[in-house]
mmCIF file of C-alpha atoms in Angstrom:
data_model
loop_
_atom_site.group_PDB
_atom_site.id
_atom_site.type_symbol
_atom_site.label_atom_id
_atom_site.label_comp_id
_atom_site.label_asym_id
_atom_site.label_seq_id
_atom_site.Cartn_x
_atom_site.Cartn_y
_atom_site.Cartn_z
ATOM 1 C CA MET A 5 159.318 99.414 114.146
ATOM 2 C CA SER A 6 160.283 96.779 111.603
ATOM 3 C CA ASN A 7 159.482 94.015 114.097
ATOM 4 C CA LEU A 8 155.874 95.250 114.118
ATOM 5 C CA ARG A 9 155.448 94.584 110.446
ATOM 6 C CA ARG A 10 155.130 91.509 108.296
ATOM 7 C CA ALA A 11 155.796 91.612 104.582
ATOM 8 C CA ARG A 12 153.567 94.412 103.231
ATOM 9 C CA GLY A 13 152.168 92.137 100.569
ATOM 10 C CA ASP A 14 150.663 89.910 103.287
ATOM 11 C CA LEU A 15 148.804 92.741 105.036
ATOM 12 C CA LYS A 16 145.543 94.516 104.492
ATOM 13 C CA ARG A 17 146.232 98.114 103.545
ATOM 14 C CA ALA A 18 145.111 101.433 104.945
ATOM 15 C CA LEU A 19 145.531 104.965 103.646
ATOM 16 C CA VAL A 20 146.241 107.657 106.253
ATOM 17 C CA VAL A 21 145.883 111.305 105.199
ATOM 18 C CA ASP A 22 146.988 114.012 107.657
ATOM 19 C CA ASP A 23 149.244 117.044 107.378
ATOM 20 C CA GLU A 24 150.756 116.478 110.855
ATOM 21 C CA ALA A 25 153.684 114.068 110.761
ATOM 22 C CA ASP A 26 153.276 112.961 114.396
ATOM 23 C CA ILE A 27 149.622 112.067 113.817
ATOM 24 C CA ARG A 28 150.542 110.087 110.694
ATOM 25 C CA GLU A 29 153.208 108.197 112.631
ATOM 26 C CA LEU A 30 150.840 107.451 115.532
ATOM 27 C CA LEU A 31 148.140 106.127 113.206
ATOM 28 C CA ASP A 32 150.701 104.163 111.192
ATOM 29 C CA MET A 33 152.058 102.435 114.313
ATOM 30 C CA THR A 34 148.570 101.678 115.645
ATOM 31 C CA LEU A 35 147.438 100.183 112.345
ATOM 32 C CA ALA A 36 150.652 98.160 112.093
ATOM 33 C CA ARG A 37 149.886 96.571 115.480
ATOM 34 C CA MET A 38 146.466 95.668 114.087
ATOM 35 C CA GLY A 39 148.079 93.885 111.149
ATOM 36 C CA LEU A 40 147.561 96.597 108.518
ATOM 37 C CA ALA A 41 150.154 98.208 106.288
ATOM 38 C CA ALA A 42 149.590 101.962 106.110
ATOM 39 C CA ASP A 43 150.516 104.338 103.328
ATOM 40 C CA CYS A 44 150.636 107.941 104.537
ATOM 41 C CA ALA A 45 149.864 111.143 102.641
ATOM 42 C CA ALA A 46 150.201 114.746 103.802
ATOM 43 C CA ASN A 47 147.687 116.291 101.395
ATOM 44 C CA VAL A 48 144.822 115.593 99.003
ATOM 45 C CA THR A 49 147.053 115.494 95.913
ATOM 46 C CA GLU A 50 149.328 112.825 97.353
ATOM 47 C CA ALA A 51 146.311 110.846 98.590
ATOM 48 C CA ARG A 52 144.758 110.832 95.107
ATOM 49 C CA ARG A 53 148.027 109.557 93.645
ATOM 50 C CA LEU A 54 148.214 106.710 96.151
ATOM 51 C CA LEU A 55 144.580 105.800 95.507
ATOM 52 C CA ALA A 56 145.301 105.577 91.783
ATOM 53 C CA GLU A 57 148.306 103.312 92.363
ATOM 54 C CA ASN A 58 147.070 101.021 95.154
ATOM 55 C CA SER A 59 144.073 99.224 96.558
ATOM 56 C CA TYR A 60 143.054 99.890 100.191
ATOM 57 C CA GLN A 61 140.635 98.347 102.683
ATOM 58 C CA VAL A 62 140.167 101.484 104.818
ATOM 59 C CA CYS A 63 141.025 105.186 104.668
ATOM 60 C CA LEU A 64 141.521 107.658 107.533
ATOM 61 C CA THR A 65 141.650 111.345 106.617
ATOM 62 C CA ASP A 66 141.891 114.602 108.523
ATOM 63 C CA MET A 67 139.206 117.185 107.850
ATOM 64 C CA ARG A 68 141.587 120.065 107.101
ATOM 65 C CA LEU A 69 144.463 119.583 104.676
ATOM 66 C CA PRO A 70 146.902 122.052 103.059
ATOM 67 C CA ASP A 71 145.520 121.775 99.511
ATOM 68 C CA GLY A 72 141.865 121.001 100.250
ATOM 69 C CA ASP A 73 139.763 119.301 102.873
ATOM 70 C CA GLY A 74 138.779 115.816 103.919
ATOM 71 C CA LEU A 75 135.290 116.185 102.480
ATOM 72 C CA GLU A 76 136.772 116.691 99.016
ATOM 73 C CA LEU A 77 138.684 113.438 99.419
ATOM 74 C CA VAL A 78 135.595 111.628 100.762
ATOM 75 C CA ARG A 79 133.604 112.672 97.678
ATOM 76 C CA PHE A 80 136.460 111.650 95.377
ATOM 77 C CA ILE A 81 136.648 108.202 96.970
ATOM 78 C CA GLY A 82 132.875 107.877 96.745
ATOM 79 C CA GLU A 83 133.082 108.429 93.006
ATOM 80 C CA GLN A 84 136.279 106.518 92.213
ATOM 81 C CA CYS A 85 136.463 103.854 94.955
ATOM 82 C CA PRO A 86 132.890 103.421 96.249
ATOM 83 C CA GLU A 87 133.694 100.205 98.156
ATOM 84 C CA LEU A 88 136.419 101.907 100.246
ATOM 85 C CA PRO A 89 135.150 102.981 103.718
ATOM 86 C CA VAL A 90 136.470 106.374 104.855
ATOM 87 C CA ALA A 91 136.624 107.667 108.429
ATOM 88 C CA VAL A 92 137.129 111.418 108.866
ATOM 89 C CA ILE A 93 139.081 112.887 111.785
ATOM 90 C CA THR A 94 137.421 116.084 113.032
ATOM 91 C CA ALA A 95 138.220 118.712 115.643
ATOM 92 C CA HIS A 96 136.986 117.906 119.146
ATOM 93 C CA GLY A 97 133.362 118.892 119.680
ATOM 94 C CA SER A 98 132.810 119.806 116.023
ATOM 95 C CA MET A 99 129.479 118.067 115.441
ATOM 96 C CA GLU A 100 128.912 120.189 112.334
ATOM 97 C CA ASN A 101 132.027 118.752 110.682
ATOM 98 C CA ALA A 102 131.037 115.230 111.680
ATOM 99 C CA VAL A 103 127.586 115.695 110.138
ATOM 100 C CA ALA A 104 129.135 117.161 106.976
ATOM 101 C CA ALA A 105 131.466 114.152 106.733
ATOM 102 C CA LEU A 106 128.616 111.654 107.029
ATOM 103 C CA LYS A 107 126.619 113.639 104.490
ATOM 104 C CA ALA A 108 129.525 113.502 102.054
ATOM 105 C CA GLY A 109 129.592 109.717 102.348
ATOM 106 C CA ALA A 110 132.046 109.004 105.163
ATOM 107 C CA PHE A 111 131.702 105.636 106.884
ATOM 108 C CA ASP A 112 132.331 107.154 110.309
ATOM 109 C CA TYR A 113 134.223 109.916 112.095
ATOM 110 C CA LEU A 114 136.740 110.297 114.912
ATOM 111 C CA SER A 115 137.168 113.360 117.132
ATOM 112 C CA LYS A 116 140.528 114.825 118.118
ATOM 113 C CA PRO A 117 142.374 113.991 120.254
ATOM 114 C CA VAL A 118 141.984 110.573 118.688
ATOM 115 C CA SER A 119 141.251 107.750 121.110
ATOM 116 C CA LEU A 120 143.248 104.715 120.007
ATOM 117 C CA ASP A 121 140.576 102.368 121.378
ATOM 118 C CA GLN A 122 137.948 104.177 119.317
ATOM 119 C CA LEU A 123 140.241 104.121 116.286
ATOM 120 C CA ARG A 124 140.639 100.348 116.547
ATOM 121 C CA VAL A 125 136.891 99.854 116.800
ATOM 122 C CA VAL A 126 136.231 102.019 113.727
ATOM 123 C CA VAL A 127 138.891 100.226 111.688
ATOM 124 C CA ARG A 128 137.583 96.778 112.684
ATOM 125 C CA ALA A 129 134.052 97.822 111.773
ATOM 126 C CA ALA A 130 135.239 99.076 108.384
ATOM 127 C CA LEU A 131 137.084 95.827 107.691
ATOM 128 C CA ASN A 132 133.982 93.835 108.661
ATOM 129 C CA LEU A 133 131.703 95.539 106.169
ATOM 130 C CA PRO A 134 129.970 92.911 103.992
ATOM 131 C CA GLY A 135 131.757 92.546 100.692
ATOM 132 C CA SER A 136 134.991 94.141 101.918
ATOM 133 C CA ASP A 137 138.228 92.186 102.162
ATOM 134 C CA GLY A 138 137.981 90.328 105.436
ATOM 135 C CA GLY A 139 134.315 91.160 105.834
ATOM 136 C CA SER A 140 131.820 88.351 105.832
ATOM 137 C CA VAL A 141 128.706 88.323 103.693
ATOM 138 C CA ALA A 142 125.991 86.580 105.639
ATOM 139 C CA GLY A 143 122.875 85.347 103.904
ATOM 140 C CA ASN A 144 120.279 88.121 103.954
ATOM 141 C CA GLU A 145 116.856 87.069 105.150
ATOM 142 C CA HIS A 146 115.321 89.995 103.271
ATOM 143 C CA ASP A 147 116.052 90.701 99.617
ATOM 144 C CA LEU A 148 115.868 94.271 98.340
ATOM 145 C CA ARG A 149 113.158 93.047 95.986
ATOM 146 C CA ASP A 150 110.958 92.663 99.077
ATOM 147 C CA LEU A 151 110.554 96.421 98.705
ATOM 148 C CA LEU A 152 107.962 96.019 95.988
ATOM 149 C CA GLY A 153 107.681 98.345 93.015
ATOM 150 C CA ALA A 154 109.549 99.484 89.919
ATOM 151 C CA SER A 155 109.003 103.247 90.064
ATOM 152 C CA PRO A 156 111.990 105.638 90.248
ATOM 153 C CA ALA A 157 111.020 106.420 93.842
ATOM 154 C CA ILE A 158 111.221 102.834 95.116
ATOM 155 C CA VAL A 159 114.419 102.257 93.113
ATOM 156 C CA GLN A 160 115.835 105.245 94.997
ATOM 157 C CA VAL A 161 114.792 103.657 98.295
ATOM 158 C CA ARG A 162 116.637 100.423 97.456
ATOM 159 C CA ASP A 163 119.742 102.367 96.473
ATOM 160 C CA LEU A 164 119.648 104.402 99.685
ATOM 161 C CA VAL A 165 119.249 101.245 101.803
ATOM 162 C CA GLU A 166 122.417 99.855 100.211
ATOM 163 C CA ARG A 167 124.375 103.071 100.759
ATOM 164 C CA VAL A 168 123.153 103.707 104.295
ATOM 165 C CA SER A 169 124.094 100.173 105.347
ATOM 166 C CA ARG A 170 127.763 101.015 104.747
ATOM 167 C CA SER A 171 127.615 104.070 107.028
ATOM 168 C CA GLN A 172 127.644 104.478 110.797
ATOM 169 C CA ALA A 173 125.260 107.450 110.602
ATOM 170 C CA PRO A 174 122.004 107.377 112.591
ATOM 171 C CA VAL A 175 118.979 106.673 110.377
ATOM 172 C CA TYR A 176 115.605 108.455 110.544
ATOM 173 C CA ILE A 177 112.836 106.571 108.726
ATOM 174 C CA THR A 178 109.310 107.846 108.208
ATOM 175 C CA GLY A 179 106.220 106.471 106.507
ATOM 176 C CA GLU A 180 102.589 105.547 106.978
ATOM 177 C CA SER A 181 101.581 102.397 108.816
ATOM 178 C CA GLY A 182 102.273 99.411 106.587
ATOM 179 C CA SER A 183 104.705 101.221 104.284
ATOM 180 C CA GLY A 184 107.561 98.913 105.292
ATOM 181 C CA LYS A 185 109.681 100.766 107.842
ATOM 182 C CA GLU A 186 110.829 97.793 109.930
ATOM 183 C CA LEU A 187 111.605 95.802 106.796
ATOM 184 C CA ALA A 188 113.865 98.614 105.571
ATOM 185 C CA ALA A 189 115.501 98.694 109.003
ATOM 186 C CA ARG A 190 116.227 94.969 108.959
ATOM 187 C CA MET A 191 117.602 95.242 105.410
ATOM 188 C CA ILE A 192 120.014 97.970 106.512
ATOM 189 C CA HIS A 193 121.094 95.858 109.483
ATOM 190 C CA GLU A 194 121.623 92.712 107.379
ATOM 191 C CA ARG A 195 123.837 94.594 104.897
ATOM 192 C CA SER A 196 125.952 96.412 107.474
ATOM 193 C CA ALA A 197 128.986 95.609 109.585
ATOM 194 C CA ARG A 198 126.445 94.923 112.348
ATOM 195 C CA GLN A 199 124.900 91.962 110.503
ATOM 196 C CA THR A 200 126.202 89.308 112.933
ATOM 197 C CA LYS A 201 125.138 91.315 116.002
ATOM 198 C CA THR A 202 121.754 91.773 117.616
ATOM 199 C CA PHE A 203 118.784 93.570 116.053
ATOM 200 C CA VAL A 204 116.776 94.990 118.970
ATOM 201 C CA PRO A 205 113.277 96.227 118.022
ATOM 202 C CA VAL A 206 111.520 98.403 120.607
ATOM 203 C CA ASN A 207 107.861 99.432 120.500
ATOM 204 C CA CYS A 208 108.157 102.733 122.368
ATOM 205 C CA GLY A 209 104.403 103.089 122.696
ATOM 206 C CA ALA A 210 104.119 99.861 124.705
ATOM 207 C CA ILE A 211 106.452 100.911 127.544
ATOM 208 C CA PRO A 212 104.779 102.304 130.693
ATOM 209 C CA GLU A 213 105.794 105.940 131.202
ATOM 210 C CA ASN A 214 107.252 105.315 134.670
ATOM 211 C CA LEU A 215 109.565 102.598 133.289
ATOM 212 C CA VAL A 216 110.760 104.277 130.093
ATOM 213 C CA GLU A 217 114.109 105.561 131.380
ATOM 214 C CA ALA A 218 114.965 102.308 133.159
ATOM 215 C CA GLU A 219 114.102 100.267 130.051
ATOM 216 C CA PHE A 220 116.247 102.365 127.714
ATOM 217 C CA PHE A 221 119.233 103.147 129.943
ATOM 218 C CA GLY A 222 119.157 100.382 132.560
ATOM 219 C CA TYR A 223 119.369 100.826 136.327
ATOM 220 C CA ARG A 224 121.565 100.222 139.333
ATOM 221 C CA LYS A 225 120.713 97.895 142.176
ATOM 222 C CA GLY A 226 118.607 99.719 144.768
ATOM 223 C CA ALA A 227 117.673 102.576 142.426
ATOM 224 C CA PHE A 228 114.006 102.001 143.231
ATOM 225 C CA THR A 229 111.731 99.487 144.923
ATOM 226 C CA GLY A 230 112.128 96.157 143.160
ATOM 227 C CA ALA A 231 115.556 96.946 141.662
ATOM 228 C CA ASP A 232 117.233 93.923 143.246
ATOM 229 C CA ASN A 233 120.082 93.714 140.706
ATOM 230 C CA ASP A 234 121.890 95.877 138.168
ATOM 231 C CA ARG A 235 120.230 95.696 134.768
ATOM 232 C CA ILE A 236 121.282 96.888 131.334
ATOM 233 C CA GLY A 237 118.949 98.857 129.059
ATOM 234 C CA PHE A 238 118.101 98.667 125.377
ATOM 235 C CA PHE A 239 121.156 100.722 124.383
ATOM 236 C CA GLN A 240 123.573 98.346 126.094
ATOM 237 C CA ALA A 241 121.671 95.300 124.790
ATOM 238 C CA ALA A 242 122.118 96.563 121.231
ATOM 239 C CA ASP A 243 125.848 97.213 121.624
ATOM 240 C CA GLY A 244 127.484 96.320 118.347
ATOM 241 C CA GLY A 245 124.126 95.784 116.659
ATOM 242 C CA THR A 246 121.012 97.733 115.733
ATOM 243 C CA LEU A 247 118.531 99.481 118.016
ATOM 244 C CA PHE A 248 115.212 99.941 116.203
ATOM 245 C CA LEU A 249 112.901 102.475 117.870
ATOM 246 C CA ASP A 250 109.303 102.172 116.737
ATOM 247 C CA GLU A 251 106.645 104.856 117.424
ATOM 248 C CA VAL A 252 109.145 107.226 119.027
ATOM 249 C CA ALA A 253 106.564 110.025 119.029
ATOM 250 C CA ASP A 254 104.620 108.122 121.710
ATOM 251 C CA LEU A 255 107.440 108.726 124.205
ATOM 252 C CA PRO A 256 107.235 111.685 126.619
ATOM 253 C CA LEU A 257 109.019 114.740 125.214
ATOM 254 C CA ALA A 258 111.523 114.789 128.074
ATOM 255 C CA MET A 259 112.523 111.208 127.224
ATOM 256 C CA GLN A 260 112.925 112.097 123.548
ATOM 257 C CA VAL A 261 115.434 114.769 124.544
ATOM 258 C CA LYS A 262 117.370 112.251 126.651
ATOM 259 C CA LEU A 263 117.398 109.794 123.745
ATOM 260 C CA LEU A 264 118.824 112.432 121.429
ATOM 261 C CA ARG A 265 121.606 113.201 123.887
ATOM 262 C CA ALA A 266 122.398 109.503 124.273
ATOM 263 C CA ILE A 267 122.674 109.134 120.492
ATOM 264 C CA GLN A 268 124.834 112.205 120.036
ATOM 265 C CA GLU A 269 127.145 111.609 123.006
ATOM 266 C CA ARG A 270 127.072 107.789 122.827
ATOM 267 C CA ARG A 271 126.741 107.737 126.596
ATOM 268 C CA VAL A 272 123.878 107.015 128.990
ATOM 269 C CA ARG A 273 123.316 107.353 132.722
ATOM 270 C CA LYS A 274 121.650 104.378 134.357
ATOM 271 C CA VAL A 275 118.808 105.098 136.761
ATOM 272 C CA GLY A 276 120.427 105.372 140.187
ATOM 273 C CA ALA A 277 123.919 106.054 138.799
ATOM 274 C CA THR A 278 125.794 109.300 139.452
ATOM 275 C CA ALA A 279 127.782 109.407 136.212
ATOM 276 C CA GLU A 280 127.272 108.654 132.542
ATOM 277 C CA GLY A 281 128.943 105.695 130.907
ATOM 278 C CA SER A 282 129.471 104.613 127.310
ATOM 279 C CA PHE A 283 127.055 101.979 126.066
ATOM 280 C CA LEU A 284 129.647 100.946 123.467
ATOM 281 C CA SER A 285 131.914 98.120 124.481
ATOM 282 C CA PRO A 286 135.456 99.063 123.307
ATOM 283 C CA GLN A 287 136.064 95.444 122.289
ATOM 284 C CA ARG A 288 132.993 95.271 120.051
ATOM 285 C CA ASP A 289 131.957 96.939 116.834
ATOM 286 C CA ARG A 290 130.816 100.493 117.495
ATOM 287 C CA ASN A 291 127.416 100.742 115.798
ATOM 288 C CA SER A 292 124.245 102.138 117.379
ATOM 289 C CA HIS A 293 121.792 104.802 116.306
ATOM 290 C CA ALA A 294 118.544 106.259 117.730
ATOM 291 C CA GLY A 295 115.998 109.139 117.962
ATOM 292 C CA SER A 296 115.661 112.833 117.139
ATOM 293 C CA ALA A 297 115.077 116.163 118.879
ATOM 294 C CA ARG A 298 111.537 116.439 117.532
ATOM 295 C CA MET A 299 110.732 112.781 117.021
ATOM 296 C CA GLN A 300 107.713 112.566 114.757
ATOM 297 C CA ARG A 301 105.232 109.717 114.437
ATOM 298 C CA GLY A 302 106.627 106.888 112.336
ATOM 299 C CA CYS A 303 110.267 107.702 113.108
ATOM 300 C CA ARG A 304 112.615 104.755 113.342
ATOM 301 C CA SER A 305 116.136 105.548 114.466
ATOM 302 C CA ALA A 306 119.635 104.168 114.780
ATOM 303 C CA GLY A 307 122.481 105.376 117.034
ATOM 304 C CA ARG A 308 125.906 103.700 117.391
ATOM 305 C CA SER A 309 123.907 100.604 117.888
ATOM 306 C CA HIS A 310 122.145 101.118 114.562
ATOM 307 C CA ALA A 311 118.367 101.730 114.291
ATOM 308 C CA CYS A 312 116.217 101.523 111.217
ATOM 309 C CA ALA A 313 112.741 101.012 109.605
ATOM 310 C CA HIS A 314 110.449 98.746 107.601
ATOM 311 C CA GLY A 315 110.130 98.181 103.786
ATOM 312 C CA ALA A 316 107.335 99.198 101.376
ATOM 313 C CA GLN A 317 104.432 97.352 99.826
ATOM 314 C CA ARG A 318 102.737 100.440 98.405
ATOM 315 C CA GLY A 319 102.890 101.566 94.787
ATOM 316 C CA TYR A 320 105.002 104.735 94.698
ATOM 317 C CA ARG A 321 104.697 106.654 91.444
ATOM 318 C CA HIS A 322 106.660 109.831 92.007
ATOM 319 C CA ALA A 323 109.038 111.473 94.438
ATOM 320 C CA ALA A 324 107.975 114.554 96.366
ATOM 321 C CA PRO A 325 110.277 117.060 98.145
ATOM 322 C CA ASP A 326 112.422 115.614 100.928
ATOM 323 C CA ARG A 327 110.828 115.630 104.357
ATOM 324 C CA PRO A 328 113.160 117.263 106.911
ATOM 325 C CA GLY A 329 114.642 114.954 109.493
ATOM 326 C CA PRO A 330 116.719 115.425 112.639
ATOM 327 C CA THR A 331 120.144 117.001 112.231
ATOM 328 C CA GLY A 332 122.902 114.460 111.646
ATOM 329 C CA PHE A 333 120.604 111.618 110.582
ATOM 330 C CA VAL A 334 120.207 109.952 107.238
ATOM 331 C CA SER A 335 116.534 110.518 106.328
ATOM 332 C CA LEU A 336 114.612 107.794 104.491
ATOM 333 C CA CYS A 337 110.936 108.471 103.740
ATOM 334 C CA LEU A 338 108.535 105.691 102.747
ATOM 335 C CA SER A 339 105.290 107.692 102.747
ATOM 336 C CA ARG A 340 103.243 108.456 99.638
ATOM 337 C CA GLN A 341 103.855 112.174 100.124
ATOM 338 C CA CYS A 342 107.634 111.914 99.955
ATOM 339 C CA ALA A 343 107.591 108.624 98.062
ATOM 340 C CA GLY A 344 110.946 107.073 98.757
ATOM 341 C CA THR A 345 113.054 110.178 99.055
ATOM 342 C CA GLY A 346 116.185 110.201 101.148
ATOM 343 C CA LYS A 347 118.922 112.569 102.230
ATOM 344 C CA TYR A 348 121.355 113.534 104.960
ATOM 345 C CA SER A 349 119.748 116.314 106.999
#
């Protein structure tokens, strides 16, 4: 194993927290091959001690630990080491735990059994976060001050944009016409690990109903008259970047349901294909987000190709109660009624 490692002082560092020794060893070896030195902890107490003594570029933690849980550690890191991205390892099929992890501030999550390809993608994305060691900070076309206003509500919007940009969670953005949803979406994209990848805006209301599925998911050659070649859809085009869905409520309800499944499962089935396939290239950053089960007018979404919304030029004076959003999405509201509120729903 020693031949896999360089001097630890020359490597970026990762913290691995899991109570199973074989999992710790597997993650340690995988990270070593990626050029990272890993410190391993078997519980929350040991992890806190290592965090106090060392500086890390990424943290991987199991959800269930002997003296606490991964969410407790995520919250601790959020308070003490806010620049450290944390990925939580959850039980297979436990969407509730994944949502809870994102709500607590996790950068991303991995499901057991852990796919090493997926692990590598998550770690690379974490290391590429703007402002992190190894991450580039590209010039942002849009400054947060483009979200005009000085009220507590608009200040909260700016803060949420900054925090959401460091997460892989899907984003649900609402607001009246002209409130700045696409601007907010572009700001999130420009401040995320996706900043060097493509921002794909889609006006859902402008797509003919008979072409909606082919446009979003792509199609196979011969799937229908005129399908002379294989073609990728919006999800594949946004791989590694941000998929911005505008006016989602204008889509047929059946298509909204298919979008939600694509976002949750991170897989789509091309028109004419017999099986689903991932729209996330394993060699590229895994970042795309999209729709909701009951997609309301004004929703902008982001799936593991991230999706977002547009900034605000209105004068917000107060914050109203949070507007509910789709489960598992970060909700950002730019309307006068909910005046810049945001939450994980």
